[in-house]
Short mmCIF file of C-alpha atoms and ligand atoms in Angstrom, two decimals:
data_model
loop_
_atom_site.label_atom_id
_atom_site.label_comp_id
_atom_site.label_asym_id
_atom_site.label_seq_id
_atom_site.Cartn_x
_atom_site.Cartn_y
_atom_site.Cartn_z
CA MET A 1 43.56 -76.68 -69.98
CA GLU A 2 41.91 -79.08 -67.82
CA CYS A 3 38.92 -78.77 -65.74
CA GLU A 4 35.76 -79.62 -63.86
CA ILE A 5 32.42 -80.60 -66.15
CA LYS A 6 30.58 -78.20 -62.97
CA ASP A 7 32.42 -74.82 -64.14
CA PHE A 8 31.39 -75.54 -67.88
CA PHE A 9 27.89 -75.10 -66.98
CA ALA A 10 28.10 -72.60 -64.29
CA ASN A 11 30.15 -70.74 -67.66
CA PRO A 12 30.24 -71.86 -70.40
CA GLU A 13 31.28 -68.64 -72.18
CA ASN A 14 35.20 -68.67 -70.34
CA PHE A 15 34.71 -71.95 -72.53
CA TYR A 16 33.28 -71.65 -76.06
CA GLY A 17 36.72 -71.30 -78.16
CA LYS A 18 39.45 -73.07 -76.24
CA GLU A 19 40.80 -76.80 -76.03
CA VAL A 20 40.24 -78.56 -72.68
CA THR A 21 40.10 -81.81 -70.69
CA ILE A 22 37.93 -84.27 -69.04
CA SER A 23 38.72 -87.30 -67.18
CA GLY A 24 36.12 -89.09 -65.53
CA TRP A 25 33.58 -91.85 -66.20
CA ILE A 26 32.23 -92.73 -69.65
CA ARG A 27 27.79 -93.05 -68.47
CA THR A 28 26.85 -94.42 -72.42
CA VAL A 29 28.20 -94.81 -75.60
CA ARG A 30 27.04 -94.56 -79.13
CA ASP A 31 28.37 -94.77 -81.84
CA SER A 32 27.95 -94.70 -85.87
CA LYS A 33 31.03 -96.34 -88.50
CA THR A 34 32.59 -93.17 -88.14
CA PHE A 35 31.45 -91.43 -85.47
CA GLY A 36 30.48 -92.04 -82.41
CA PHE A 37 28.95 -89.61 -79.21
CA LEU A 38 30.32 -90.40 -75.40
CA GLU A 39 27.45 -88.99 -71.76
CA ILE A 40 31.10 -88.01 -69.61
CA ASN A 41 30.52 -87.34 -65.83
CA ASP A 42 33.51 -86.60 -64.19
CA GLY A 43 31.51 -86.28 -60.33
CA SER A 44 31.67 -82.72 -59.69
CA PHE A 45 28.55 -82.51 -61.58
CA PHE A 46 24.91 -83.85 -61.22
CA LYS A 47 24.90 -82.91 -64.97
CA ASN A 48 27.00 -84.82 -68.21
CA VAL A 49 28.73 -83.90 -71.37
CA GLN A 50 28.82 -85.29 -74.15
CA VAL A 51 32.47 -85.33 -75.95
CA VAL A 52 31.86 -86.28 -80.38
CA PHE A 53 34.38 -88.00 -81.28
CA ASP A 54 35.45 -89.43 -85.13
CA ASP A 55 37.45 -91.74 -86.97
CA LYS A 56 40.12 -89.64 -87.47
CA LEU A 57 41.33 -90.58 -84.08
CA GLU A 58 43.42 -93.71 -84.20
CA ASN A 59 42.11 -95.37 -81.63
CA PHE A 60 39.06 -94.97 -82.88
CA GLU A 61 37.97 -98.50 -82.48
CA LYS A 62 38.56 -98.97 -78.62
CA ILE A 63 36.93 -96.39 -78.12
CA CYS A 64 33.51 -97.46 -79.54
CA LYS A 65 34.05 -101.09 -77.99
CA LEU A 66 34.44 -98.92 -74.40
CA THR A 67 31.82 -99.84 -71.52
CA ILE A 68 29.94 -98.15 -69.05
CA ALA A 69 31.75 -96.80 -66.22
CA SER A 70 35.25 -96.94 -68.18
CA THR A 71 37.38 -93.39 -66.99
CA VAL A 72 38.88 -91.52 -69.73
CA SER A 73 40.27 -88.02 -70.49
CA VAL A 74 39.18 -86.63 -73.29
CA THR A 75 40.52 -83.55 -74.49
CA GLY A 76 38.72 -81.83 -77.30
CA ASP A 77 37.08 -78.20 -78.35
CA PHE A 78 34.81 -77.30 -76.26
CA VAL A 79 32.14 -76.32 -78.96
CA LYS A 80 28.73 -73.80 -78.80
CA THR A 81 25.82 -76.58 -80.08
CA GLU A 82 22.85 -73.97 -81.89
CA ASN A 83 18.74 -76.51 -81.39
CA ALA A 84 20.40 -79.25 -79.66
CA LYS A 85 19.41 -80.26 -76.23
CA GLN A 86 22.87 -78.98 -75.01
CA ALA A 87 23.88 -75.85 -74.95
CA PHE A 88 27.32 -77.67 -75.73
CA GLU A 89 29.71 -80.11 -76.08
CA ILE A 90 33.32 -81.34 -76.42
CA HIS A 91 34.47 -82.21 -79.83
CA ALA A 92 37.83 -85.01 -78.91
CA ASN A 93 41.11 -84.18 -79.95
CA LYS A 94 42.38 -87.80 -78.74
CA VAL A 95 40.68 -90.32 -76.11
CA GLU A 96 42.95 -91.89 -73.59
CA ILE A 97 41.31 -94.44 -72.00
CA LEU A 98 42.65 -95.33 -68.82
CA GLY A 99 40.05 -98.15 -67.47
CA GLU A 100 38.58 -100.17 -69.00
CA ALA A 101 35.35 -101.51 -67.24
CA ASP A 102 34.30 -104.91 -66.66
CA SER A 103 31.01 -105.32 -68.86
CA ASP A 104 29.34 -107.11 -66.19
CA TYR A 105 29.75 -103.91 -64.21
CA PRO A 106 25.95 -103.71 -62.26
CA LEU A 107 24.74 -100.36 -63.37
CA GLN A 108 23.96 -100.40 -67.45
CA LYS A 109 21.74 -98.38 -68.58
CA LYS A 110 18.21 -99.71 -67.18
CA ARG A 111 15.77 -98.29 -63.97
CA HIS A 112 16.46 -100.61 -60.56
CA SER A 113 14.67 -100.98 -57.68
CA PHE A 114 16.09 -98.58 -55.30
CA GLU A 115 16.01 -102.00 -53.08
CA TYR A 116 18.98 -104.24 -55.60
CA LEU A 117 20.81 -100.72 -55.33
CA ARG A 118 21.14 -101.68 -51.66
CA THR A 119 23.09 -104.03 -52.21
CA ILE A 120 25.62 -102.61 -54.39
CA ALA A 121 25.60 -99.10 -52.13
CA HIS A 122 29.47 -99.06 -53.92
CA LEU A 123 28.37 -98.09 -57.35
CA ARG A 124 25.02 -96.58 -55.91
CA PRO A 125 26.36 -93.17 -55.93
CA ARG A 126 27.39 -93.19 -59.57
CA THR A 127 24.00 -93.29 -60.35
CA ASN A 128 21.42 -89.75 -60.86
CA THR A 129 19.54 -90.66 -57.48
CA PHE A 130 22.55 -90.67 -55.65
CA SER A 131 24.15 -88.36 -57.33
CA ALA A 132 21.12 -86.23 -56.11
CA ILE A 133 20.79 -87.60 -52.57
CA PHE A 134 24.71 -87.47 -51.52
CA ARG A 135 24.62 -84.07 -52.49
CA ILE A 136 21.63 -82.67 -51.18
CA ARG A 137 23.36 -84.21 -48.01
CA SER A 138 26.52 -82.23 -47.74
CA VAL A 139 25.60 -79.19 -48.73
CA ALA A 140 22.68 -79.33 -46.30
CA ALA A 141 25.45 -80.45 -43.97
CA PHE A 142 27.23 -77.30 -44.56
CA ALA A 143 24.12 -75.39 -44.07
CA ILE A 144 23.42 -75.48 -40.99
CA HIS A 145 26.79 -75.19 -39.77
CA GLU A 146 26.38 -72.11 -41.98
CA TYR A 147 22.74 -71.19 -39.86
CA PHE A 148 23.67 -71.93 -35.91
CA GLN A 149 27.46 -70.28 -37.01
CA ASN A 150 25.89 -67.17 -38.20
CA ASN A 151 23.90 -66.95 -35.89
CA GLY A 152 26.45 -67.56 -32.74
CA TYR A 153 26.06 -71.09 -31.76
CA VAL A 154 29.95 -73.32 -30.99
CA TYR A 155 30.19 -75.62 -32.16
CA VAL A 156 30.60 -79.18 -28.64
CA HIS A 157 31.63 -81.93 -30.10
CA THR A 158 30.15 -84.29 -27.14
CA PRO A 159 31.56 -87.41 -26.47
CA ILE A 160 30.68 -90.61 -28.62
CA ILE A 161 32.66 -92.56 -25.47
CA THR A 162 29.82 -92.64 -22.61
CA CYS A 163 28.20 -93.37 -18.78
CA ALA A 164 25.04 -90.79 -19.35
CA ASP A 165 21.91 -92.02 -20.14
CA CYS A 166 19.56 -89.23 -21.98
CA GLU A 167 17.63 -90.76 -24.54
CA GLY A 168 17.70 -94.65 -22.10
CA SER A 169 20.55 -97.06 -21.52
CA ALA A 170 18.04 -100.36 -23.23
CA GLU A 171 18.40 -98.24 -26.19
CA MET A 172 22.19 -97.77 -26.13
CA PHE A 173 25.04 -99.58 -27.37
CA LYS A 174 26.91 -101.91 -25.13
CA LEU A 175 31.13 -101.01 -25.52
CA THR A 176 33.62 -103.45 -23.55
CA THR A 177 36.67 -104.23 -24.84
CA MET A 178 36.59 -107.70 -22.63
CA ASN A 179 37.03 -111.07 -24.22
CA LEU A 180 32.93 -112.25 -25.22
CA ARG A 181 34.13 -115.48 -26.65
CA GLU A 182 35.15 -115.81 -22.81
CA PRO A 183 32.67 -116.45 -19.37
CA LEU A 184 33.39 -112.33 -18.25
CA PRO A 185 34.40 -111.69 -15.05
CA VAL A 186 31.33 -111.74 -11.99
CA ASP A 187 31.02 -109.36 -9.28
CA GLU A 188 29.62 -111.11 -4.81
CA GLU A 189 26.45 -109.98 -6.73
CA GLY A 190 27.09 -112.40 -9.85
CA LYS A 191 26.30 -110.21 -11.84
CA THR A 192 29.43 -108.48 -14.83
CA ASP A 193 31.88 -106.65 -13.14
CA PHE A 194 33.56 -103.96 -15.80
CA SER A 195 35.58 -102.95 -12.98
CA GLN A 196 37.53 -104.96 -14.77
CA ASP A 197 36.94 -103.41 -18.45
CA LEU A 198 38.84 -100.72 -20.20
CA PHE A 199 37.22 -97.49 -18.40
CA GLY A 200 36.75 -99.10 -15.01
CA LYS A 201 32.07 -98.58 -15.40
CA GLU A 202 30.14 -99.90 -17.29
CA THR A 203 30.13 -96.82 -20.87
CA TYR A 204 27.76 -96.82 -24.29
CA ILE A 205 28.49 -95.76 -26.91
CA THR A 206 26.23 -91.99 -27.53
CA GLY A 207 22.67 -92.22 -28.60
CA SER A 208 22.70 -88.25 -28.06
CA GLY A 209 25.13 -85.39 -27.01
CA GLN A 210 22.16 -83.17 -25.66
CA LEU A 211 23.41 -83.90 -21.33
CA HIS A 212 26.48 -82.80 -22.14
CA GLY A 213 25.47 -80.03 -24.69
CA GLU A 214 23.45 -78.94 -21.56
CA THR A 215 26.55 -78.52 -19.45
CA PHE A 216 28.27 -76.25 -23.25
CA ALA A 217 24.86 -74.60 -22.66
CA ALA A 218 25.59 -73.41 -19.67
CA ALA A 219 28.80 -71.22 -20.79
CA PHE A 220 28.58 -69.84 -24.10
CA ARG A 221 24.48 -70.00 -23.77
CA LYS A 222 24.22 -71.04 -26.97
CA ILE A 223 25.76 -74.50 -28.64
CA TYR A 224 25.28 -76.76 -31.32
CA THR A 225 26.07 -80.67 -32.39
CA PHE A 226 26.40 -82.72 -35.12
CA GLY A 227 27.59 -85.97 -35.71
CA PRO A 228 27.33 -89.28 -35.71
CA THR A 229 24.52 -91.23 -33.43
CA LEU A 230 23.98 -95.51 -32.18
CA ARG A 231 20.67 -95.65 -30.64
CA SER A 232 20.14 -100.23 -31.11
CA GLU A 233 16.88 -101.17 -30.95
CA ASN A 234 15.09 -102.77 -33.24
CA SER A 235 12.77 -101.28 -35.07
CA ASN A 236 12.91 -102.46 -38.52
CA THR A 237 10.96 -99.54 -39.94
CA LYS A 238 11.50 -96.91 -42.72
CA THR A 239 12.46 -93.25 -40.56
CA HIS A 240 15.34 -96.04 -38.16
CA ALA A 241 18.43 -96.05 -38.43
CA ASN A 242 20.63 -97.80 -35.66
CA GLU A 243 23.00 -95.46 -36.22
CA PHE A 244 22.68 -91.94 -37.83
CA TRP A 245 23.07 -88.39 -37.77
CA MET A 246 21.63 -85.40 -35.57
CA ILE A 247 22.12 -81.90 -34.63
CA GLU A 248 21.39 -81.00 -30.99
CA PRO A 249 20.94 -77.79 -30.23
CA GLU A 250 20.66 -76.14 -26.70
CA ILE A 251 20.18 -72.12 -25.62
CA SER A 252 19.68 -71.02 -22.32
CA PHE A 253 17.29 -68.57 -21.36
CA CYS A 254 14.93 -69.57 -24.37
CA ASP A 255 11.32 -70.85 -23.46
CA LEU A 256 9.18 -73.45 -25.03
CA GLU A 257 8.04 -70.70 -28.01
CA GLN A 258 11.36 -69.41 -28.72
CA LEU A 259 12.77 -73.02 -28.78
CA MET A 260 9.48 -73.86 -31.93
CA ASP A 261 10.50 -70.33 -33.26
CA ILE A 262 14.06 -71.44 -33.95
CA GLU A 263 13.63 -74.73 -35.20
CA GLU A 264 11.34 -72.97 -37.78
CA ASP A 265 14.17 -70.52 -38.64
CA CYS A 266 16.77 -73.46 -38.68
CA LEU A 267 14.13 -75.49 -41.37
CA LYS A 268 13.31 -72.48 -43.94
CA TYR A 269 16.56 -71.59 -43.42
CA ILE A 270 18.31 -75.52 -44.54
CA VAL A 271 15.54 -75.39 -47.30
CA GLN A 272 16.28 -72.46 -48.94
CA LYS A 273 19.63 -73.18 -49.03
CA VAL A 274 19.79 -76.59 -50.75
CA MET A 275 17.16 -75.47 -52.40
CA GLU A 276 19.26 -72.20 -53.83
CA ARG A 277 22.38 -74.81 -54.21
CA CYS A 278 21.11 -77.99 -55.65
CA PRO A 279 18.95 -76.98 -57.99
CA GLU A 280 20.08 -79.21 -60.99
CA GLU A 281 19.17 -82.35 -57.84
CA ILE A 282 16.82 -80.62 -56.87
CA ASP A 283 14.42 -80.15 -60.44
CA PHE A 284 15.11 -84.29 -60.06
CA CYS A 285 13.99 -84.97 -56.51
CA ASP A 286 10.32 -83.30 -58.03
CA GLN A 287 10.38 -85.09 -61.84
CA PHE A 288 11.92 -89.03 -60.13
CA ILE A 289 11.07 -89.55 -56.49
CA GLU A 290 8.10 -86.65 -55.56
CA LYS A 291 6.31 -85.43 -57.41
CA GLY A 292 5.41 -81.76 -56.04
CA LEU A 293 8.59 -82.24 -53.88
CA LYS A 294 9.32 -78.38 -54.67
CA GLU A 295 5.99 -76.64 -54.31
CA LYS A 296 6.11 -78.21 -50.72
CA LEU A 297 9.38 -76.73 -50.49
CA ASN A 298 7.96 -73.38 -51.44
CA LYS A 299 5.24 -73.75 -49.65
CA LEU A 300 6.91 -74.92 -46.28
CA LEU A 301 9.15 -71.55 -46.70
CA ASN A 302 6.64 -69.45 -47.08
CA SER A 303 3.84 -70.22 -44.86
CA SER A 304 3.94 -71.10 -40.66
CA PHE A 305 4.04 -74.01 -39.02
CA VAL A 306 1.08 -74.87 -37.41
CA ARG A 307 1.53 -75.92 -33.10
CA ILE A 308 -1.07 -77.56 -31.55
CA ASP A 309 -1.11 -79.20 -28.25
CA HIS A 310 -0.33 -83.22 -27.98
CA LYS A 311 -4.54 -83.30 -26.25
CA GLU A 312 -5.69 -81.14 -29.70
CA ALA A 313 -3.58 -83.76 -31.96
CA ILE A 314 -5.68 -86.34 -29.93
CA ASP A 315 -9.11 -84.39 -30.57
CA ILE A 316 -8.00 -84.17 -34.15
CA LEU A 317 -7.69 -87.95 -34.65
CA LYS A 318 -11.00 -88.63 -32.44
CA LYS A 319 -12.86 -86.83 -34.64
CA ALA A 320 -11.96 -88.64 -37.76
CA ASP A 321 -14.00 -90.30 -39.71
CA ARG A 322 -11.48 -93.19 -39.49
CA THR A 323 -10.50 -95.85 -38.54
CA TRP A 324 -7.23 -97.25 -36.81
CA GLU A 325 -4.90 -99.52 -36.86
CA PHE A 326 -3.87 -97.92 -32.68
CA GLU A 327 -6.75 -95.97 -31.27
CA PRO A 328 -5.74 -92.43 -30.68
CA GLU A 329 -5.94 -92.17 -26.80
CA TYR A 330 -5.26 -88.98 -24.74
CA GLY A 331 -2.78 -90.17 -22.43
CA GLU A 332 -0.49 -91.78 -25.14
CA ASP A 333 2.16 -91.96 -28.07
CA LEU A 334 1.64 -90.74 -31.47
CA ALA A 335 0.98 -93.97 -33.69
CA LYS A 336 2.65 -93.39 -37.21
CA GLU A 337 -0.64 -93.37 -38.59
CA HIS A 338 -1.68 -90.31 -36.56
CA GLU A 339 1.88 -88.44 -37.41
CA LYS A 340 0.59 -89.13 -40.89
CA TYR A 341 -3.42 -87.93 -40.00
CA ILE A 342 -1.74 -85.08 -39.19
CA THR A 343 0.55 -83.80 -41.01
CA GLU A 344 -1.79 -84.69 -43.65
CA TYR A 345 -5.22 -83.10 -41.61
CA PHE A 346 -2.93 -79.64 -41.58
CA ASN A 347 -0.85 -79.58 -44.72
CA GLY A 348 2.66 -78.79 -43.75
CA PRO A 349 4.58 -79.23 -40.44
CA VAL A 350 2.87 -79.54 -37.19
CA PHE A 351 5.19 -78.38 -33.63
CA VAL A 352 2.76 -81.18 -31.97
CA LYS A 353 3.74 -79.99 -28.36
CA ASN A 354 3.51 -80.14 -24.60
CA TRP A 355 3.29 -83.73 -23.73
CA PRO A 356 1.63 -86.46 -21.86
CA LYS A 357 4.74 -86.57 -19.33
CA ASP A 358 4.95 -90.35 -18.57
CA ILE A 359 5.68 -90.99 -22.31
CA LYS A 360 8.53 -88.95 -22.63
CA SER A 361 12.24 -88.12 -20.83
CA TYR A 362 13.37 -87.42 -17.37
CA TYR A 363 14.33 -83.60 -18.47
CA MET A 364 11.62 -82.76 -19.29
CA LYS A 365 10.04 -79.51 -17.72
CA LEU A 366 7.68 -80.10 -15.62
CA ASN A 367 4.40 -78.22 -16.91
CA PRO A 368 1.74 -76.37 -14.06
CA ASP A 369 0.17 -79.03 -14.52
CA GLY A 370 1.75 -81.46 -13.06
CA LYS A 371 0.47 -83.89 -16.16
CA THR A 372 2.50 -82.54 -19.40
CA VAL A 373 5.50 -81.59 -20.52
CA ALA A 374 7.00 -78.67 -22.44
CA ALA A 375 8.26 -80.96 -25.46
CA VAL A 376 7.24 -80.43 -28.39
CA ASP A 377 7.86 -82.33 -31.76
CA LEU A 378 8.36 -81.43 -35.55
CA GLU A 379 5.54 -84.04 -37.06
CA VAL A 380 6.36 -82.98 -41.31
CA PRO A 381 4.46 -84.82 -43.74
CA GLY A 382 6.85 -88.29 -44.32
CA ALA A 383 9.10 -88.46 -42.75
CA GLY A 384 7.36 -87.78 -39.55
CA GLU A 385 8.89 -85.87 -35.89
CA ILE A 386 12.22 -84.63 -37.09
CA MET A 387 12.72 -82.42 -34.55
CA GLY A 388 12.16 -83.72 -31.33
CA GLY A 389 13.37 -80.44 -28.43
CA SER A 390 11.42 -80.12 -24.81
CA GLN A 391 11.66 -77.16 -22.59
CA ARG A 392 14.78 -78.42 -20.13
CA GLU A 393 13.67 -79.44 -16.07
CA ASP A 394 15.29 -76.33 -14.31
CA ASP A 395 13.72 -76.61 -10.81
CA LEU A 396 16.54 -79.10 -9.18
CA GLU A 397 14.29 -80.90 -7.05
CA LYS A 398 12.12 -81.76 -9.31
CA LEU A 399 14.23 -83.09 -11.63
CA GLN A 400 15.32 -85.64 -8.80
CA LYS A 401 12.20 -86.43 -8.25
CA VAL A 402 11.06 -87.85 -11.20
CA MET A 403 14.93 -89.38 -11.39
CA LYS A 404 13.78 -91.25 -8.77
CA GLU A 405 10.19 -92.14 -9.36
CA ARG A 406 11.89 -93.62 -12.77
CA GLY A 407 14.40 -95.56 -10.98
CA MET A 408 17.61 -93.44 -12.01
CA LYS A 409 20.43 -92.80 -10.10
CA GLU A 410 21.25 -88.83 -9.51
CA ASP A 411 24.97 -89.88 -8.11
CA GLN A 412 26.08 -91.05 -12.90
CA ILE A 413 25.07 -87.28 -13.73
CA TYR A 414 25.81 -85.59 -10.75
CA TRP A 415 27.41 -83.15 -13.61
CA TYR A 416 23.75 -82.45 -14.95
CA MET A 417 22.37 -81.93 -11.72
CA ASP A 418 25.59 -79.37 -10.89
CA LEU A 419 23.51 -76.77 -13.95
CA ARG A 420 20.53 -76.62 -11.44
CA ARG A 421 22.80 -75.52 -8.71
CA TYR A 422 24.47 -73.26 -10.09
CA GLY A 423 23.04 -70.74 -12.14
CA THR A 424 20.46 -73.06 -13.15
CA ASN A 425 17.63 -70.72 -16.08
CA VAL A 426 15.11 -71.99 -18.16
CA HIS A 427 16.81 -73.30 -21.29
CA ALA A 428 15.54 -75.19 -24.25
CA GLY A 429 17.03 -77.56 -27.22
CA PHE A 430 16.16 -80.66 -29.31
CA GLY A 431 17.22 -82.66 -31.72
CA LEU A 432 17.39 -81.97 -35.49
CA GLY A 433 17.37 -85.48 -37.66
CA PHE A 434 19.27 -85.46 -40.34
CA GLU A 435 18.17 -88.93 -42.39
CA ARG A 436 15.23 -87.75 -41.80
CA LEU A 437 15.75 -84.22 -42.58
CA LEU A 438 16.56 -85.23 -45.44
CA MET A 439 14.39 -87.74 -46.10
CA TYR A 440 11.69 -84.06 -46.63
CA LEU A 441 14.08 -82.73 -48.79
CA THR A 442 14.16 -84.91 -51.12
CA GLY A 443 11.49 -87.61 -51.41
CA MET A 444 13.03 -90.41 -50.06
CA GLU A 445 10.66 -92.51 -48.47
CA ASN A 446 13.62 -94.94 -46.89
CA ILE A 447 16.32 -93.37 -44.21
CA ARG A 448 18.25 -96.39 -45.77
CA ASP A 449 18.65 -94.41 -49.25
CA VAL A 450 19.63 -91.64 -47.38
CA ILE A 451 22.43 -92.77 -45.70
CA PRO A 452 25.57 -93.73 -47.74
CA TYR A 453 26.79 -97.52 -45.83
CA PRO A 454 22.89 -97.74 -43.76
CA ARG A 455 22.75 -99.80 -40.41
CA THR A 456 20.04 -101.13 -39.74
CA PRO A 457 18.36 -104.41 -37.82
CA ASN A 458 20.07 -107.58 -39.83
CA ASN A 459 22.24 -105.41 -42.04
CA CYS A 460 25.70 -104.76 -41.36
CA ASP A 461 26.65 -104.99 -45.11
CA PHE A 462 30.16 -103.17 -46.37
O1 4AD B 501 13.43 -88.12 -29.98
P1 4AD B 501 14.59 -88.00 -29.77
O2 4AD B 501 14.55 -89.08 -29.39
O3 4AD B 501 14.83 -86.84 -29.48
C1 4AD B 501 16.21 -86.51 -28.35
O4 4AD B 501 17.84 -87.92 -29.16
C2 4AD B 501 16.86 -85.74 -27.10
N1 4AD B 501 18.01 -85.31 -26.26
C3 4AD B 501 16.80 -84.05 -28.54
C4 4AD B 501 17.02 -82.97 -27.86
O5 4AD B 501 16.56 -82.31 -27.39
N2 4AD B 501 18.39 -82.68 -28.09
O6 4AD B 501 15.88 -87.94 -30.94
C5 4AD B 501 15.93 -87.30 -31.77
C6 4AD B 501 15.67 -87.15 -33.06
C7 4AD B 501 13.95 -87.38 -33.60
O7 4AD B 501 13.26 -86.64 -33.86
C8 4AD B 501 14.44 -88.39 -34.85
O8 4AD B 501 14.45 -87.28 -35.93
C9 4AD B 501 16.34 -88.49 -35.26
O9 4AD B 501 16.28 -87.12 -33.91
N3 4AD B 501 15.85 -90.01 -34.32
C10 4AD B 501 16.72 -90.86 -35.71
N4 4AD B 501 16.26 -90.85 -36.30
C11 4AD B 501 16.59 -91.83 -37.28
N5 4AD B 501 16.74 -93.06 -36.48
C12 4AD B 501 16.05 -93.15 -35.45
N6 4AD B 501 16.72 -94.48 -35.31
C13 4AD B 501 16.09 -92.01 -35.12
N7 4AD B 501 15.68 -92.06 -33.48
C14 4AD B 501 15.53 -90.19 -33.03
MG1 MG B 502 11.65 -88.10 -30.48
#
């Protein structure tokens, strides 16, 4: 009977006394004169299963010489073990060698640095650490869909190729089919003539699906997107990637306070599901990646997040008895060190809301004070800003005014303006950075270690 290791761990009673077959990769081999042990991982589960083999097998000598990462198919008796580390093991009746690994396999049994493992990104999923990280990634993605689907949101596929400017075109990758090795065609003003390009205009790769998402929220009330997002910023930090995944819910008839309720509810749901469904992985992360991870996550589930105005955050920072690399100022953005201080000050996630309008995006709702916008960032220890959202400017004239002040062309997103003409409503949405969420969930400190193949400045390997 061909089996998967995960089923042994889920219900070992189903297998005791039976003959089973597994196929997998060898993690370790140990042998003495007449018998030996193989630790096998078949990819279905975080843990390995132990196989005991002895010299009654005709290929005993060959098995003893097997190298780490070799693939085998083992058929044997599934046996309950007493007083052993593992509750069960397989006593091999047959070990078929499927593929021998060269002895220079880079993942020999010792600790490797995360930096080194990035250089073998094609092999690192086979380590315990990355097995944990990438299974959590998968389970978290599913939980996110589940949360929104359970709550009546419609999943929208917003375009990857776009001409809409949401978070600033300077941060978007430009897209062209023109031959960049030859002089580009120019118009009368001497500027690149994109009318000759494939789409007949200047186009980009999306840096946010929000604007398109808003159009669907004006039809379906509650929507979300979940897809790749690209930003061309040259930010070489532990929390920025040029390609990341973002979840962007958008909700009609929803103000800033209601938005924060949704953000909090959503984050708690994801944390809870990942803890429930990946206990082995979370235990591993708690032990080897971030000591106290489980306590942190449990605390999050049982607390309500602090909500403070940007101004109050600056008050706290200014009162702090310490020096800063960047002096905190009213009217200015929070630096990494400020975010860190605030989350440590409250010892948990903090919503910072009502930001100075000049440092935030044009589409955010202007508050009655005329100085701040109804924007909110959720800051968490470690990953910093994991969610960024706002109530949207639903007043056509006010939106037109800001766009004009910022030198933006209204006609490029006339369809976005139309939402304010045809049944405008108080609405809000946020963007959840999927990788930042994973950093928070696993304790990983570098975004490069929660993305299968990270793309960051000067790095597009594999
Ligand atoms: O704050 P951002 O730029 O907001 C938006 O894009 C809005 N359109 C969202 C919305 O309201 N619908 O990005 C949202 C989140 C950030 O809070 C952060 O978690 C993540 O996306 N993010 C990044 N993650 C990794 N690498 C980067 N370069 C990121 N830039 C933003
Ligand atoms: Mg932001």
